[in-house]
Structures are given as C-alpha cells and as structure tokens.
C-alpha cells in the first residue's frame, strides 16, 4: 500500500495547522475535512492520518479527489508496530497547531507524542456522540480505570 499525498500550494505568511484523523478510509475523515476546510483561510492546513486495511486501503471515497487541502496518509497497522510509524510521523509534522478530530488511540497517540516531543499546541475535538457507536452502557469512573 502506498502513501497518498494531495498537496496544494502553501502560503509562507500563515501559521500552520495539522488536523489528525484516526482513520482516513471512512467517515471520521468527513468531520476532519470540515474542520480543515473551515480553517484553511486562516491557516495553512494539512489533513493527516492512517489508512487501516480493516476499513479501507483507499482514501474515503467522497474526498478521494479533494484538491483544496493537503491530504497525507500512511498505512495503518496493529499496535505495537503502529507506534513505530507514529514516531516517524512526529518528524514529518511541522505544524504550529495540532487538531485531533474525534480522537481514538491512533490519532490521540500521535497528538500526545507531538505535545510531549515538540511541545505543540494540541486541540482535542471530542465528539460526544462518538460513544453512541458502542454497545457498552456502563460509565468508566476514575477509580475503575486500571482494574
């Protein structure tokens, strides 16, 4: 599987912002794209994330031919191998601001690495409806974590 790169021109006068999506092969990319599209007039924006074969090895079809926002993907894999790829991506992301959309482990881990290693400003866009996709109905309390 090869990386996908769509690369429009970058303005040297704007700050840069990277929107991280946990999977670029299906609908999480939709929300990330809307955020990137709204911010592209203020920032030089790139949209990045993995393509996990479990979902798709291709960019989500509605955005497959997008030309107005820089889009970069890499092959997803299972943990712990995926952490090696995240370490590589930390070096590839040069943005001033990191925006993690609908954070799940693949995107949240990258955002936290960028904060820890490069002290980047990280914004978490938590979609509170995300939990509606899971059948588990019990809440997790701070005392139950780690049990």
PDB file of C-alpha atoms in Angstrom:
ATOM      1  CA  UNK A   1       0.000   0.000   0.000  1.00  0.00           C
ATOM      2  CA  UNK A   2       1.426   3.393  -0.915  1.00  0.00           C
ATOM      3  CA  UNK A   3       1.024   6.734   0.792  1.00  0.00           C
ATOM      4  CA  UNK A   4      -1.479   9.184  -0.666  1.00  0.00           C
ATOM      5  CA  UNK A   5      -0.423  12.819  -0.911  1.00  0.00           C
ATOM      6  CA  UNK A   6      -2.563  15.647  -2.257  1.00  0.00           C
ATOM      7  CA  UNK A   7      -0.565  18.856  -1.970  1.00  0.00           C
ATOM      8  CA  UNK A   8      -1.961  22.327  -2.847  1.00  0.00           C
ATOM      9  CA  UNK A   9       0.319  25.407  -2.514  1.00  0.00           C
ATOM     10  CA  UNK A  10       1.307  26.664   0.967  1.00  0.00           C
ATOM     11  CA  UNK A  11       1.347  30.353   1.984  1.00  0.00           C
ATOM     12  CA  UNK A  12       4.518  31.428   3.856  1.00  0.00           C
ATOM     13  CA  UNK A  13       2.616  34.121   5.797  1.00  0.00           C
ATOM     14  CA  UNK A  14       0.102  31.838   7.569  1.00  0.00           C
ATOM     15  CA  UNK A  15       0.586  29.709  10.657  1.00  0.00           C
ATOM     16  CA  UNK A  16       0.283  26.004  10.006  1.00  0.00           C
ATOM     17  CA  UNK A  17      -2.258  23.562  11.397  1.00  0.00           C
ATOM     18  CA  UNK A  18      -2.440  19.792  11.105  1.00  0.00           C
ATOM     19  CA  UNK A  19      -5.773  18.011  11.524  1.00  0.00           C
ATOM     20  CA  UNK A  20      -5.228  14.392  12.568  1.00  0.00           C
ATOM     21  CA  UNK A  21      -7.874  11.798  11.740  1.00  0.00           C
ATOM     22  CA  UNK A  22      -7.785   8.361  13.322  1.00  0.00           C
ATOM     23  CA  UNK A  23      -8.713   6.644  10.034  1.00  0.00           C
ATOM     24  CA  UNK A  24      -8.746   8.238   6.584  1.00  0.00           C
ATOM     25  CA  UNK A  25     -10.587   5.405   4.838  1.00  0.00           C
ATOM     26  CA  UNK A  26     -14.091   6.070   6.107  1.00  0.00           C
ATOM     27  CA  UNK A  27     -16.376   8.570   7.778  1.00  0.00           C
ATOM     28  CA  UNK A  28     -14.067  10.009  10.516  1.00  0.00           C
ATOM     29  CA  UNK A  29     -12.424  11.855   7.621  1.00  0.00           C
ATOM     30  CA  UNK A  30     -15.691  13.719   6.987  1.00  0.00           C
ATOM     31  CA  UNK A  31     -15.612  15.670  10.260  1.00  0.00           C
ATOM     32  CA  UNK A  32     -11.868  16.253   9.996  1.00  0.00           C
ATOM     33  CA  UNK A  33     -12.268  17.588   6.483  1.00  0.00           C
ATOM     34  CA  UNK A  34     -14.986  20.037   7.572  1.00  0.00           C
ATOM     35  CA  UNK A  35     -12.716  21.359  10.331  1.00  0.00           C
ATOM     36  CA  UNK A  36      -9.773  21.667   7.921  1.00  0.00           C
ATOM     37  CA  UNK A  37     -11.967  23.360   5.313  1.00  0.00           C
ATOM     38  CA  UNK A  38     -13.262  25.913   7.838  1.00  0.00           C
ATOM     39  CA  UNK A  39      -9.718  26.767   8.967  1.00  0.00           C
ATOM     40  CA  UNK A  40      -7.947  26.810   5.595  1.00  0.00           C
ATOM     41  CA  UNK A  41      -8.423  30.556   5.088  1.00  0.00           C
ATOM     42  CA  UNK A  42      -6.732  31.305   8.422  1.00  0.00           C
ATOM     43  CA  UNK A  43      -4.052  28.586   8.473  1.00  0.00           C
ATOM     44  CA  UNK A  44      -2.075  26.529   6.033  1.00  0.00           C
ATOM     45  CA  UNK A  45      -3.829  23.259   6.789  1.00  0.00           C
ATOM     46  CA  UNK A  46      -2.852  19.667   6.232  1.00  0.00           C
ATOM     47  CA  UNK A  47      -5.079  16.688   6.957  1.00  0.00           C
ATOM     48  CA  UNK A  48      -3.260  13.518   8.012  1.00  0.00           C
ATOM     49  CA  UNK A  49      -3.992  10.023   9.247  1.00  0.00           C
ATOM     50  CA  UNK A  50      -3.654   6.330   8.685  1.00  0.00           C
ATOM     51  CA  UNK A  51      -5.479   4.039   6.308  1.00  0.00           C
ATOM     52  CA  UNK A  52      -6.217   0.884   8.291  1.00  0.00           C
ATOM     53  CA  UNK A  53      -6.846  -2.035   5.896  1.00  0.00           C
ATOM     54  CA  UNK A  54      -9.621  -3.258   8.204  1.00  0.00           C
ATOM     55  CA  UNK A  55     -11.702  -0.303   6.977  1.00  0.00           C
ATOM     56  CA  UNK A  56     -10.175   0.651   3.627  1.00  0.00           C
ATOM     57  CA  UNK A  57      -6.807   0.943   1.927  1.00  0.00           C
ATOM     58  CA  UNK A  58      -8.081   3.945  -0.042  1.00  0.00           C
ATOM     59  CA  UNK A  59      -8.988   7.480   0.984  1.00  0.00           C
ATOM     60  CA  UNK A  60     -12.687   7.828   1.887  1.00  0.00           C
ATOM     61  CA  UNK A  61     -14.495   7.990  -1.453  1.00  0.00           C
ATOM     62  CA  UNK A  62     -16.272  11.389  -1.034  1.00  0.00           C
ATOM     63  CA  UNK A  63     -12.875  13.091  -0.549  1.00  0.00           C
ATOM     64  CA  UNK A  64     -10.738  10.934  -2.806  1.00  0.00           C
ATOM     65  CA  UNK A  65     -10.297  13.743  -5.358  1.00  0.00           C
ATOM     66  CA  UNK A  66     -10.095  16.722  -2.964  1.00  0.00           C
ATOM     67  CA  UNK A  67      -7.652  19.351  -4.241  1.00  0.00           C
ATOM     68  CA  UNK A  68      -8.059  22.340  -1.861  1.00  0.00           C
ATOM     69  CA  UNK A  69      -6.481  20.847   1.261  1.00  0.00           C
ATOM     70  CA  UNK A  70      -3.205  18.975   1.628  1.00  0.00           C
ATOM     71  CA  UNK A  71      -4.054  15.371   2.499  1.00  0.00           C
ATOM     72  CA  UNK A  72      -1.415  12.859   3.580  1.00  0.00           C
ATOM     73  CA  UNK A  73      -1.951   9.254   4.627  1.00  0.00           C
ATOM     74  CA  UNK A  74       0.167   6.334   5.687  1.00  0.00           C
ATOM     75  CA  UNK A  75      -0.577   2.632   6.064  1.00  0.00           C
ATOM     76  CA  UNK A  76      -2.151   1.671   9.366  1.00  0.00           C
ATOM     77  CA  UNK A  77      -1.065  -1.411  11.275  1.00  0.00           C
ATOM     78  CA  UNK A  78      -1.628  -3.132  14.581  1.00  0.00           C
ATOM     79  CA  UNK A  79      -0.110  -1.941  17.827  1.00  0.00           C
ATOM     80  CA  UNK A  80       2.684  -2.008  18.930  1.00  0.00           C
ATOM     81  CA  UNK A  81       4.086  -1.785  15.359  1.00  0.00           C
ATOM     82  CA  UNK A  82       1.946   1.276  14.729  1.00  0.00           C
ATOM     83  CA  UNK A  83       3.887   3.232  17.370  1.00  0.00           C
ATOM     84  CA  UNK A  84       6.977   2.984  15.153  1.00  0.00           C
ATOM     85  CA  UNK A  85       5.040   4.689  12.378  1.00  0.00           C
ATOM     86  CA  UNK A  86       3.803   7.369  14.783  1.00  0.00           C
ATOM     87  CA  UNK A  87       7.387   8.125  15.792  1.00  0.00           C
ATOM     88  CA  UNK A  88       8.192   8.644  12.108  1.00  0.00           C
ATOM     89  CA  UNK A  89       5.148  10.893  11.634  1.00  0.00           C
ATOM     90  CA  UNK A  90       6.192  13.106  14.560  1.00  0.00           C
ATOM     91  CA  UNK A  91       9.196  14.053  12.416  1.00  0.00           C
ATOM     92  CA  UNK A  92       7.011  14.653   9.351  1.00  0.00           C
ATOM     93  CA  UNK A  93       4.565  17.056  11.031  1.00  0.00           C
ATOM     94  CA  UNK A  94       5.929  20.605  11.179  1.00  0.00           C
ATOM     95  CA  UNK A  95       2.714  22.496  12.008  1.00  0.00           C
ATOM     96  CA  UNK A  96       2.336  25.119  14.721  1.00  0.00           C
ATOM     97  CA  UNK A  97      -1.001  23.713  15.912  1.00  0.00           C
ATOM     98  CA  UNK A  98      -2.290  20.134  16.088  1.00  0.00           C
ATOM     99  CA  UNK A  99      -6.038  19.475  15.928  1.00  0.00           C
ATOM    100  CA  UNK A 100      -7.055  15.891  16.775  1.00  0.00           C
ATOM    101  CA  UNK A 101     -10.544  15.242  15.433  1.00  0.00           C
ATOM    102  CA  UNK A 102     -12.698  12.552  17.075  1.00  0.00           C
ATOM    103  CA  UNK A 103      -9.689  11.227  18.982  1.00  0.00           C
ATOM    104  CA  UNK A 104      -9.172   7.497  19.195  1.00  0.00           C
ATOM    105  CA  UNK A 105      -5.921   5.786  20.052  1.00  0.00           C
ATOM    106  CA  UNK A 106      -4.294   6.074  16.578  1.00  0.00           C
ATOM    107  CA  UNK A 107      -4.813   9.858  16.415  1.00  0.00           C
ATOM    108  CA  UNK A 108      -4.682  10.687  20.117  1.00  0.00           C
ATOM    109  CA  UNK A 109      -1.330   8.904  20.491  1.00  0.00           C
ATOM    110  CA  UNK A 110       0.128  10.982  17.653  1.00  0.00           C
ATOM    111  CA  UNK A 111      -1.222  14.216  19.124  1.00  0.00           C
ATOM    112  CA  UNK A 112       0.192  13.381  22.559  1.00  0.00           C
ATOM    113  CA  UNK A 113       3.577  12.478  21.053  1.00  0.00           C
ATOM    114  CA  UNK A 114       3.658  15.824  19.237  1.00  0.00           C
ATOM    115  CA  UNK A 115       2.882  17.577  22.527  1.00  0.00           C
ATOM    116  CA  UNK A 116       5.489  15.599  24.503  1.00  0.00           C
ATOM    117  CA  UNK A 117       8.309  15.685  21.933  1.00  0.00           C
ATOM    118  CA  UNK A 118       7.769  19.012  20.139  1.00  0.00           C
ATOM    119  CA  UNK A 119       5.624  20.875  22.698  1.00  0.00           C
ATOM    120  CA  UNK A 120       2.993  21.586  20.032  1.00  0.00           C
ATOM    121  CA  UNK A 121      -0.345  23.150  20.885  1.00  0.00           C
ATOM    122  CA  UNK A 122      -2.861  20.291  20.726  1.00  0.00           C
ATOM    123  CA  UNK A 123      -6.634  20.719  20.435  1.00  0.00           C
ATOM    124  CA  UNK A 124      -8.869  17.696  21.020  1.00  0.00           C
ATOM    125  CA  UNK A 125     -12.186  17.753  19.173  1.00  0.00           C
ATOM    126  CA  UNK A 126     -14.208  15.254  21.189  1.00  0.00           C
ATOM    127  CA  UNK A 127     -17.469  14.265  19.543  1.00  0.00           C
ATOM    128  CA  UNK A 128     -19.678  13.357  22.488  1.00  0.00           C
ATOM    129  CA  UNK A 129     -21.912  11.266  20.231  1.00  0.00           C
ATOM    130  CA  UNK A 130     -18.962   9.003  19.435  1.00  0.00           C
ATOM    131  CA  UNK A 131     -19.909   6.700  22.308  1.00  0.00           C
ATOM    132  CA  UNK A 132     -23.282   6.015  20.689  1.00  0.00           C
ATOM    133  CA  UNK A 133     -21.470   3.626  18.336  1.00  0.00           C
ATOM    134  CA  UNK A 134     -20.656   1.244  21.211  1.00  0.00           C
ATOM    135  CA  UNK A 135     -22.991  -1.177  22.981  1.00  0.00           C
ATOM    136  CA  UNK A 136     -21.351  -0.848  26.418  1.00  0.00           C
ATOM    137  CA  UNK A 137     -23.681   1.126  28.674  1.00  0.00           C
ATOM    138  CA  UNK A 138     -21.689   1.434  31.893  1.00  0.00           C
ATOM    139  CA  UNK A 139     -19.627   4.523  32.541  1.00  0.00           C
ATOM    140  CA  UNK A 140     -15.955   4.323  33.415  1.00  0.00           C
ATOM    141  CA  UNK A 141     -15.102   6.101  36.631  1.00  0.00           C
ATOM    142  CA  UNK A 142     -11.665   7.353  37.639  1.00  0.00           C
ATOM    143  CA  UNK A 143     -11.480   4.664  40.324  1.00  0.00           C
ATOM    144  CA  UNK A 144     -12.348   1.841  37.910  1.00  0.00           C
ATOM    145  CA  UNK A 145      -9.578   2.697  35.417  1.00  0.00           C
ATOM    146  CA  UNK A 146      -6.781   0.168  35.722  1.00  0.00           C
ATOM    147  CA  UNK A 147      -8.842  -2.507  37.482  1.00  0.00           C
TER     148      UNK A 147
END
